[in-house]
Short mmCIF file of C-alpha atoms and ligand atoms in Angstrom, two decimals:
data_model
loop_
_atom_site.label_atom_id
_atom_site.label_comp_id
_atom_site.label_asym_id
_atom_site.label_seq_id
_atom_site.Cartn_x
_atom_site.Cartn_y
_atom_site.Cartn_z
CA MET A 1 0.00 0.00 0.00
CA THR A 2 1.30 3.47 -0.88
CA THR A 3 0.01 7.03 -1.46
CA ARG A 4 -1.39 8.21 -4.80
CA ILE A 5 -2.25 11.71 -6.00
CA ILE A 6 -5.84 11.55 -7.27
CA GLY A 7 -6.59 15.23 -7.87
CA THR A 8 -4.90 18.62 -8.15
CA GLY A 9 -5.92 22.28 -7.99
CA SER A 10 -4.31 25.69 -7.86
CA TYR A 11 -4.98 29.40 -7.53
CA LEU A 12 -2.89 32.33 -8.73
CA PRO A 13 -3.68 35.93 -7.69
CA LYS A 14 -5.47 38.05 -10.30
CA ARG A 15 -2.79 40.74 -10.41
CA VAL A 16 0.04 39.98 -12.86
CA VAL A 17 3.24 42.00 -12.36
CA THR A 18 5.66 41.87 -15.29
CA ASN A 19 9.38 42.57 -15.16
CA ASP A 20 8.67 45.87 -16.93
CA ASP A 21 6.18 46.74 -14.16
CA LEU A 22 8.93 46.16 -11.58
CA ALA A 23 11.33 48.32 -13.59
CA LYS A 24 8.91 51.21 -12.96
CA ILE A 25 9.34 50.96 -9.16
CA MET A 26 13.01 49.89 -8.81
CA ASP A 27 16.35 49.91 -10.63
CA THR A 28 15.99 46.68 -12.64
CA SER A 29 15.14 45.55 -16.17
CA ASP A 30 13.27 42.79 -17.97
CA GLU A 31 16.57 41.84 -19.62
CA TRP A 32 18.42 41.36 -16.26
CA ILE A 33 15.64 39.33 -14.64
CA ARG A 34 14.88 37.18 -17.70
CA THR A 35 18.45 36.29 -18.61
CA ARG A 36 19.50 35.49 -15.01
CA THR A 37 16.35 33.66 -13.89
CA GLY A 38 13.93 32.92 -16.77
CA ILE A 39 11.17 34.86 -14.96
CA ARG A 40 8.98 37.15 -17.11
CA ALA A 41 6.13 37.85 -14.66
CA ARG A 42 4.67 36.82 -11.32
CA HIS A 43 1.23 37.01 -9.66
CA LEU A 44 1.05 39.12 -6.51
CA VAL A 45 -1.88 39.39 -4.11
CA GLU A 46 -3.88 42.53 -3.55
CA GLU A 47 -7.01 41.43 -1.69
CA GLU A 48 -6.24 37.69 -1.64
CA THR A 49 -4.77 35.99 1.45
CA THR A 50 -2.88 32.72 1.85
CA THR A 51 -6.00 31.02 3.25
CA PHE A 52 -8.25 32.40 0.49
CA MET A 53 -5.90 31.07 -2.22
CA CYS A 54 -5.64 27.70 -0.44
CA VAL A 55 -9.42 27.36 -0.19
CA GLU A 56 -9.80 28.01 -3.93
CA ALA A 57 -7.02 25.54 -4.77
CA ALA A 58 -8.46 22.96 -2.34
CA LYS A 59 -11.95 23.16 -3.85
CA ARG A 60 -10.48 22.63 -7.34
CA ALA A 61 -8.38 19.67 -6.16
CA LEU A 62 -11.36 18.04 -4.41
CA GLU A 63 -13.48 18.46 -7.54
CA ASN A 64 -10.68 17.04 -9.69
CA ALA A 65 -10.37 14.07 -7.31
CA GLY A 66 -14.15 13.53 -7.13
CA MET A 67 -13.95 13.76 -3.31
CA GLN A 68 -16.11 15.58 -0.77
CA ALA A 69 -14.46 17.81 1.86
CA GLU A 70 -16.28 15.96 4.66
CA ASP A 71 -14.47 12.73 3.67
CA ILE A 72 -10.96 14.25 4.07
CA GLU A 73 -9.12 12.89 7.13
CA LEU A 74 -5.94 15.00 7.13
CA ILE A 75 -5.01 18.49 5.89
CA ILE A 76 -1.36 19.58 5.75
CA VAL A 77 -0.28 22.96 4.41
CA GLY A 78 3.35 23.64 3.50
CA THR A 79 3.79 27.38 4.03
CA ILE A 80 6.04 29.99 5.62
CA THR A 81 3.45 32.73 5.07
CA ALA A 82 0.26 31.63 6.79
CA ASP A 83 -1.97 34.63 7.47
CA HIS A 84 -1.63 34.27 11.24
CA VAL A 85 0.81 32.74 13.72
CA THR A 86 -2.24 30.85 14.93
CA PRO A 87 -4.68 29.44 13.91
CA SER A 88 -2.76 27.61 11.20
CA ALA A 89 -3.68 27.95 7.53
CA ALA A 90 -4.69 24.28 7.61
CA CYS A 91 -7.24 24.86 10.40
CA GLU A 92 -8.68 27.88 8.57
CA ILE A 93 -9.01 25.83 5.37
CA GLN A 94 -10.64 22.97 7.28
CA ALA A 95 -13.30 25.36 8.58
CA ALA A 96 -13.81 27.11 5.22
CA ILE A 97 -14.34 23.95 3.17
CA GLY A 98 -16.21 22.00 5.89
CA ALA A 99 -13.69 19.17 6.27
CA ASP A 100 -15.07 18.60 9.75
CA LYS A 101 -13.36 15.32 10.55
CA ALA A 102 -9.89 16.25 9.26
CA VAL A 103 -6.85 16.78 11.46
CA ALA A 104 -5.18 19.96 10.21
CA PHE A 105 -1.72 21.49 10.64
CA ASP A 106 0.97 23.44 8.76
CA VAL A 107 4.58 22.46 8.06
CA ASN A 108 7.33 25.07 7.78
CA ALA A 109 9.89 23.77 5.27
CA ALA A 110 9.93 26.72 2.82
CA CYS A 111 10.34 25.58 -0.80
CA SER A 112 10.34 21.91 0.26
CA GLY A 113 7.02 22.40 2.09
CA PHE A 114 4.79 20.50 -0.35
CA LEU A 115 7.21 17.54 -0.53
CA PHE A 116 7.46 17.48 3.28
CA ALA A 117 3.63 17.54 3.48
CA LEU A 118 3.42 14.66 0.98
CA HIS A 119 5.95 12.54 2.86
CA THR A 120 4.24 13.25 6.20
CA ALA A 121 0.85 12.23 4.77
CA HIS A 122 2.47 9.12 3.29
CA ALA A 123 3.84 8.15 6.72
CA TYR A 124 0.34 8.46 8.25
CA ILE A 125 -1.18 6.48 5.38
CA GLN A 126 1.45 3.73 5.57
CA ALA A 127 0.90 3.49 9.32
CA GLY A 128 -2.81 2.93 8.65
CA ILE A 129 -3.79 6.04 10.65
CA TYR A 130 -5.48 7.93 7.77
CA LYS A 131 -6.67 6.80 4.32
CA ASN A 132 -6.55 10.15 2.54
CA ALA A 133 -5.27 13.71 2.81
CA LEU A 134 -5.58 17.17 1.30
CA LEU A 135 -2.11 18.65 0.82
CA LEU A 136 -1.31 22.25 -0.02
CA GLY A 137 1.75 24.36 -0.79
CA ALA A 138 0.96 28.06 -0.65
CA GLU A 139 2.67 31.38 -0.10
CA THR A 140 2.07 35.11 0.04
CA LEU A 141 5.77 35.88 -0.30
CA SER A 142 5.11 39.47 -1.39
CA LYS A 143 4.41 40.40 2.25
CA ILE A 144 7.82 39.20 3.54
CA MET A 145 10.00 40.54 0.71
CA ASP A 146 12.41 43.41 1.21
CA TRP A 147 11.13 45.57 -1.66
CA ASP A 148 14.30 47.69 -1.40
CA ASP A 149 16.44 44.64 -2.24
CA ARG A 150 16.19 44.17 -6.00
CA SER A 151 18.31 41.00 -5.92
CA THR A 152 15.59 39.07 -4.02
CA CYS A 153 12.18 40.72 -4.49
CA VAL A 154 12.15 40.25 -8.29
CA LEU A 155 12.45 36.46 -7.90
CA PHE A 156 9.31 35.60 -5.94
CA GLY A 157 5.54 35.38 -6.45
CA ASP A 158 2.31 34.42 -4.64
CA GLY A 159 -0.04 31.47 -5.17
CA ALA A 160 -1.40 28.16 -3.90
CA GLY A 161 -1.37 24.58 -5.16
CA ALA A 162 -3.24 21.57 -3.79
CA ALA A 163 -3.36 17.80 -4.20
CA VAL A 164 -5.68 15.13 -2.83
CA VAL A 165 -3.92 11.86 -1.99
CA LYS A 166 -5.24 8.49 -0.91
CA ALA A 167 -4.04 5.02 0.02
CA ASP A 168 -3.66 2.96 -3.16
CA GLU A 169 -1.75 0.09 -4.76
CA THR A 170 0.54 2.46 -6.69
CA GLY A 171 1.68 6.06 -6.36
CA LEU A 172 4.67 7.14 -4.29
CA LEU A 173 7.51 4.71 -5.14
CA ALA A 174 10.50 6.26 -3.33
CA PHE A 175 11.40 9.46 -1.52
CA GLU A 176 13.93 11.26 0.64
CA GLN A 177 14.02 14.42 2.72
CA GLY A 178 16.98 16.33 4.06
CA SER A 179 17.84 19.37 6.15
CA ASP A 180 21.02 21.36 6.72
CA GLY A 181 20.23 23.84 9.48
CA ALA A 182 23.86 24.93 9.73
CA LYS A 183 23.43 26.78 6.40
CA GLY A 184 20.07 28.32 7.33
CA HIS A 185 21.47 31.85 7.27
CA VAL A 186 21.94 31.86 3.44
CA LEU A 187 18.17 32.27 2.94
CA ALA A 188 16.31 33.59 5.95
CA CYS A 189 13.56 35.86 7.23
CA GLU A 190 13.59 36.99 10.87
CA GLY A 191 9.83 37.49 11.01
CA ARG A 192 8.01 39.55 13.54
CA ARG A 193 9.65 41.58 16.27
CA ASN A 194 9.87 40.15 19.77
CA ASN A 195 7.14 41.78 21.86
CA ASN A 196 8.65 40.73 25.21
CA PRO A 197 9.13 44.00 27.19
CA TYR A 198 12.32 42.55 28.77
CA VAL A 199 13.99 41.92 25.38
CA SER A 200 15.54 44.66 23.25
CA ASN A 201 14.14 45.00 19.72
CA ASP A 202 17.22 45.78 17.69
CA LYS A 203 17.15 43.01 15.05
CA ALA A 204 18.50 44.19 11.71
CA TYR A 205 16.32 42.07 9.42
CA ASP A 206 12.57 41.81 9.22
CA TYR A 207 12.25 40.53 5.66
CA VAL A 208 13.74 37.89 3.37
CA HIS A 209 17.47 38.15 2.85
CA MET A 210 19.47 35.77 0.70
CA ASP A 211 22.99 34.95 -0.41
CA GLY A 212 21.94 34.13 -3.97
CA GLN A 213 25.19 32.51 -5.04
CA GLU A 214 25.33 30.21 -1.98
CA VAL A 215 21.71 29.16 -2.55
CA TYR A 216 22.50 28.54 -6.21
CA LYS A 217 25.47 26.31 -5.33
CA PHE A 218 23.38 24.40 -2.78
CA ALA A 219 20.61 23.79 -5.32
CA VAL A 220 22.74 22.61 -8.24
CA SER A 221 24.69 20.15 -6.08
CA THR A 222 21.99 18.87 -3.69
CA VAL A 223 19.06 18.41 -6.07
CA PRO A 224 20.66 16.08 -8.66
CA ALA A 225 22.29 14.02 -5.87
CA SER A 226 18.94 13.72 -4.06
CA ILE A 227 17.16 12.68 -7.28
CA MET A 228 19.81 10.05 -8.00
CA ARG A 229 19.49 8.59 -4.49
CA VAL A 230 15.70 8.39 -4.86
CA LEU A 231 15.96 6.71 -8.28
CA GLU A 232 18.39 4.16 -6.82
CA GLN A 233 15.72 3.15 -4.28
CA ALA A 234 13.27 2.11 -7.03
CA GLU A 235 13.21 -0.38 -9.90
CA PRO A 236 15.00 1.16 -12.92
CA CYS A 237 12.44 3.12 -14.98
CA GLU A 238 12.17 5.82 -17.64
CA ILE A 239 11.20 9.16 -16.06
CA ASP A 240 8.47 11.04 -17.94
CA TYR A 241 8.72 14.36 -16.06
CA TYR A 242 10.92 16.07 -13.50
CA VAL A 243 8.69 18.54 -11.63
CA LEU A 244 11.22 20.71 -9.83
CA HIS A 245 10.79 23.64 -7.51
CA GLN A 246 10.63 26.69 -9.76
CA ALA A 247 13.43 28.93 -8.48
CA ASN A 248 15.54 29.70 -11.52
CA ILE A 249 15.72 28.32 -15.08
CA ARG A 250 19.50 28.05 -14.79
CA ILE A 251 19.20 25.79 -11.73
CA ILE A 252 16.76 23.55 -13.64
CA GLN A 253 19.03 23.42 -16.72
CA SER A 254 22.01 22.56 -14.52
CA VAL A 255 20.08 19.74 -12.79
CA ALA A 256 19.02 18.35 -16.19
CA LYS A 257 22.63 18.43 -17.38
CA ARG A 258 23.98 16.71 -14.26
CA LEU A 259 21.32 14.00 -14.56
CA LYS A 260 22.00 13.69 -18.32
CA ALA A 261 18.23 14.05 -18.78
CA ASP A 262 16.37 15.74 -21.64
CA GLU A 263 15.47 19.35 -20.68
CA ALA A 264 12.10 18.85 -22.40
CA LYS A 265 11.16 16.61 -19.45
CA PHE A 266 11.46 19.57 -17.05
CA PRO A 267 8.20 21.54 -17.35
CA ILE A 268 8.38 25.21 -16.38
CA SER A 269 6.00 27.62 -14.67
CA LEU A 270 8.55 30.07 -13.27
CA ASP A 271 8.34 32.17 -16.45
CA HIS A 272 4.82 33.36 -15.49
CA CYS A 273 4.84 32.60 -11.71
CA GLY A 274 8.31 33.32 -10.38
CA ASN A 275 9.37 31.38 -7.29
CA ILE A 276 6.33 30.58 -5.08
CA SER A 277 8.32 28.54 -2.53
CA ALA A 278 6.06 25.73 -1.25
CA GLY A 279 3.49 26.59 -3.95
CA SER A 280 5.78 25.99 -6.93
CA VAL A 281 5.61 22.18 -7.22
CA PRO A 282 1.83 21.67 -6.69
CA ILE A 283 0.94 24.64 -8.94
CA LEU A 284 3.11 23.27 -11.75
CA LEU A 285 1.70 19.77 -11.21
CA ASP A 286 -1.84 21.15 -11.49
CA GLU A 287 -0.98 23.06 -14.67
CA MET A 288 0.36 19.82 -16.18
CA ASN A 289 -2.67 17.84 -15.01
CA ARG A 290 -5.12 20.35 -16.50
CA LYS A 291 -3.23 20.40 -19.82
CA GLY A 292 -3.65 16.59 -19.99
CA MET A 293 0.12 16.01 -19.80
CA LEU A 294 -0.15 13.40 -17.01
CA LYS A 295 -1.18 9.87 -18.00
CA ARG A 296 -1.82 6.88 -15.76
CA GLY A 297 1.48 5.00 -15.31
CA HIS A 298 3.71 8.03 -15.95
CA LYS A 299 6.78 8.13 -13.73
CA ILE A 300 7.30 11.57 -12.20
CA VAL A 301 10.10 12.94 -10.06
CA MET A 302 9.17 15.90 -7.85
CA SER A 303 11.82 17.85 -5.96
CA GLY A 304 11.62 20.87 -3.67
CA PHE A 305 14.61 22.69 -2.18
CA GLY A 306 15.24 25.92 -0.37
CA ALA A 307 15.33 27.72 2.96
CA GLY A 308 16.18 25.81 6.10
CA LEU A 309 18.11 24.59 4.23
CA THR A 310 15.75 21.78 3.25
CA TRP A 311 15.15 19.46 0.32
CA GLY A 312 12.64 16.74 -0.49
CA THR A 313 12.42 14.46 -3.52
CA ALA A 314 9.77 11.92 -4.52
CA LEU A 315 9.40 9.40 -7.34
CA LEU A 316 5.79 8.57 -8.06
CA GLU A 317 3.65 6.73 -10.55
CA TRP A 318 0.70 8.80 -11.75
N1 COA B 1 18.20 44.07 -11.54
C1 COA B 1 19.36 44.57 -12.04
N2 COA B 1 20.55 44.33 -11.47
C2 COA B 1 20.57 43.55 -10.38
C3 COA B 1 19.41 43.02 -9.83
C4 COA B 1 18.19 43.31 -10.45
N3 COA B 1 17.01 42.82 -9.99
N4 COA B 1 19.75 42.29 -8.74
C5 COA B 1 21.08 42.36 -8.61
N5 COA B 1 21.58 43.13 -9.61
C6 COA B 1 22.97 43.47 -9.87
C7 COA B 1 23.83 43.39 -8.61
O1 COA B 1 23.76 44.62 -7.90
C8 COA B 1 25.22 43.16 -9.20
O2 COA B 1 25.70 44.39 -9.67
P1 COA B 1 27.29 44.73 -9.53
O3 COA B 1 27.99 43.68 -10.34
O4 COA B 1 27.36 46.10 -10.10
O5 COA B 1 27.58 44.63 -8.07
C9 COA B 1 24.93 42.30 -10.43
O6 COA B 1 23.53 42.48 -10.74
C10 COA B 1 25.24 40.84 -10.24
O7 COA B 1 24.65 40.44 -9.02
P2 COA B 1 24.84 38.98 -8.50
O8 COA B 1 24.10 38.83 -7.22
O9 COA B 1 26.30 38.60 -8.55
O10 COA B 1 24.07 38.16 -9.63
P3 COA B 1 24.05 36.62 -9.89
O11 COA B 1 24.57 36.35 -11.23
O12 COA B 1 24.57 35.83 -8.73
O13 COA B 1 22.46 36.37 -9.95
C11 COA B 1 20.63 35.54 -8.67
C12 COA B 1 21.66 36.65 -8.82
C13 COA B 1 19.82 35.84 -7.42
C14 COA B 1 19.71 35.55 -9.90
C15 COA B 1 21.37 34.17 -8.55
O14 COA B 1 22.37 34.22 -7.56
C16 COA B 1 20.41 33.06 -8.21
O15 COA B 1 19.55 32.74 -8.98
N6 COA B 1 20.57 32.43 -7.05
C17 COA B 1 19.64 31.43 -6.57
C18 COA B 1 18.54 32.15 -5.84
C19 COA B 1 17.34 31.29 -5.65
O16 COA B 1 16.89 30.64 -6.55
N7 COA B 1 16.79 31.36 -4.44
C20 COA B 1 15.63 30.67 -4.07
C21 COA B 1 15.91 29.23 -3.89
S1 COA B 1 14.57 28.45 -3.17
#
C-alpha cells in the first residue's frame, strides 16, 4: 500500500506584475531578470490571502479528485506565510471547506514544504492512521520581501497549489528528505519583532534576505544528488517528467545536465509565476494535469529545495 495523488488544484492571484512593471518601481530591467532567472512575470496578491488562495485551490483539487471535503481525514499545508501565527492555515481551510473530521496542521519547510507535506501524509497512510489527505503548498511571499532589495524581491511570487492523496496500490515509489540547518542563514527571514518588554528590539532584518550565489550552489549540487538517491531506491524506470521547484531556469538546466536528462522533461511555470516557494511544485503539477500532460502509469520525479536549508524528492507513478 502506498500514497497516490488523485486530484490537483491551484490558484494564482489576479494581479500579474511583469518585469517591466517592476522596472517602474526599482532599478531593474526585464533583460536582467529574464536572462539570469527565466522569470517574465509573477502574480502578486492585492485582496487575496494565503488562506483564500488555499481554499480556492483545495476546492479545485477536491473536484478534480471527485472527493467531498467531509471525507478528508488530514489536511497539511506547506507554508512559511500563513496569514496568522495561529490558527494555522490548515485549520482555517478545514473550517472554510467544511472538512469537519480532518486533522489539520501546517509544516514550515519553505520551498520543500509541499514535498514534506506529501511525505508526512504518506507516513500516516502507511501506518494505517489515515486513508486520505488534502495537501497544499501556498505562499504570500510578497508580504515578507524586502522591496528595497532588487536582488531578491524580483524572484518571488504568490499562489497556492493543492493535491488530494489516498491510500492505493501504486503512487509514491520512493522518496527522501533532508535538512542542513547549519546553512540556514543563506536564505532567511527573521519574522516579527519580539514583543517581550524585557527583550531589546534591535534586530536588523525583518524581511527575506538571501545569499543568492550560496543558494544557487546548494541547489545545483543537492538536487541532482537527491534525485539520484531516490531513483536508486526504485526499480529502474524511464522518467516522464521532472517537476522541480521553480526557483531559476539556470538551476533547472544545470540539474538536467547533471542527470544527463532531456530538458524537455522539465516543465516550467517560473516564467509566469516566479518562485512561489512551497506553492511551486503543486501549482506546476496542477498546470500539467489540466493540460492533460499526465497519464496513468507516468513516472514523475518531484523535488523541492530551499530555505532551512531543506530538500525533499519523490518518485511517483501517476
Ligand atoms: N536588476 C538589475 N541588477 C541587479 C538586480 C536586479 N534585480 N539584482 C542584482 N543586480 C545586480 C547586482 O547589484 C550586481 O551588480 P554589480 O555587479 O554592479 O555589483 C549584479 O547584478 C550581479 O549580481 P549577482 O548577485 O552577482 O548576480 P548573480 O549572477 O549571482 O544572480 C541571482 C543573482 C539571485 C539571480 C542568482 O544568484 C540566483 O539565482 N541564485 C539562486 C537564488 C534562488 O533561486 N533562491 C531561491 C531558492 S529556493
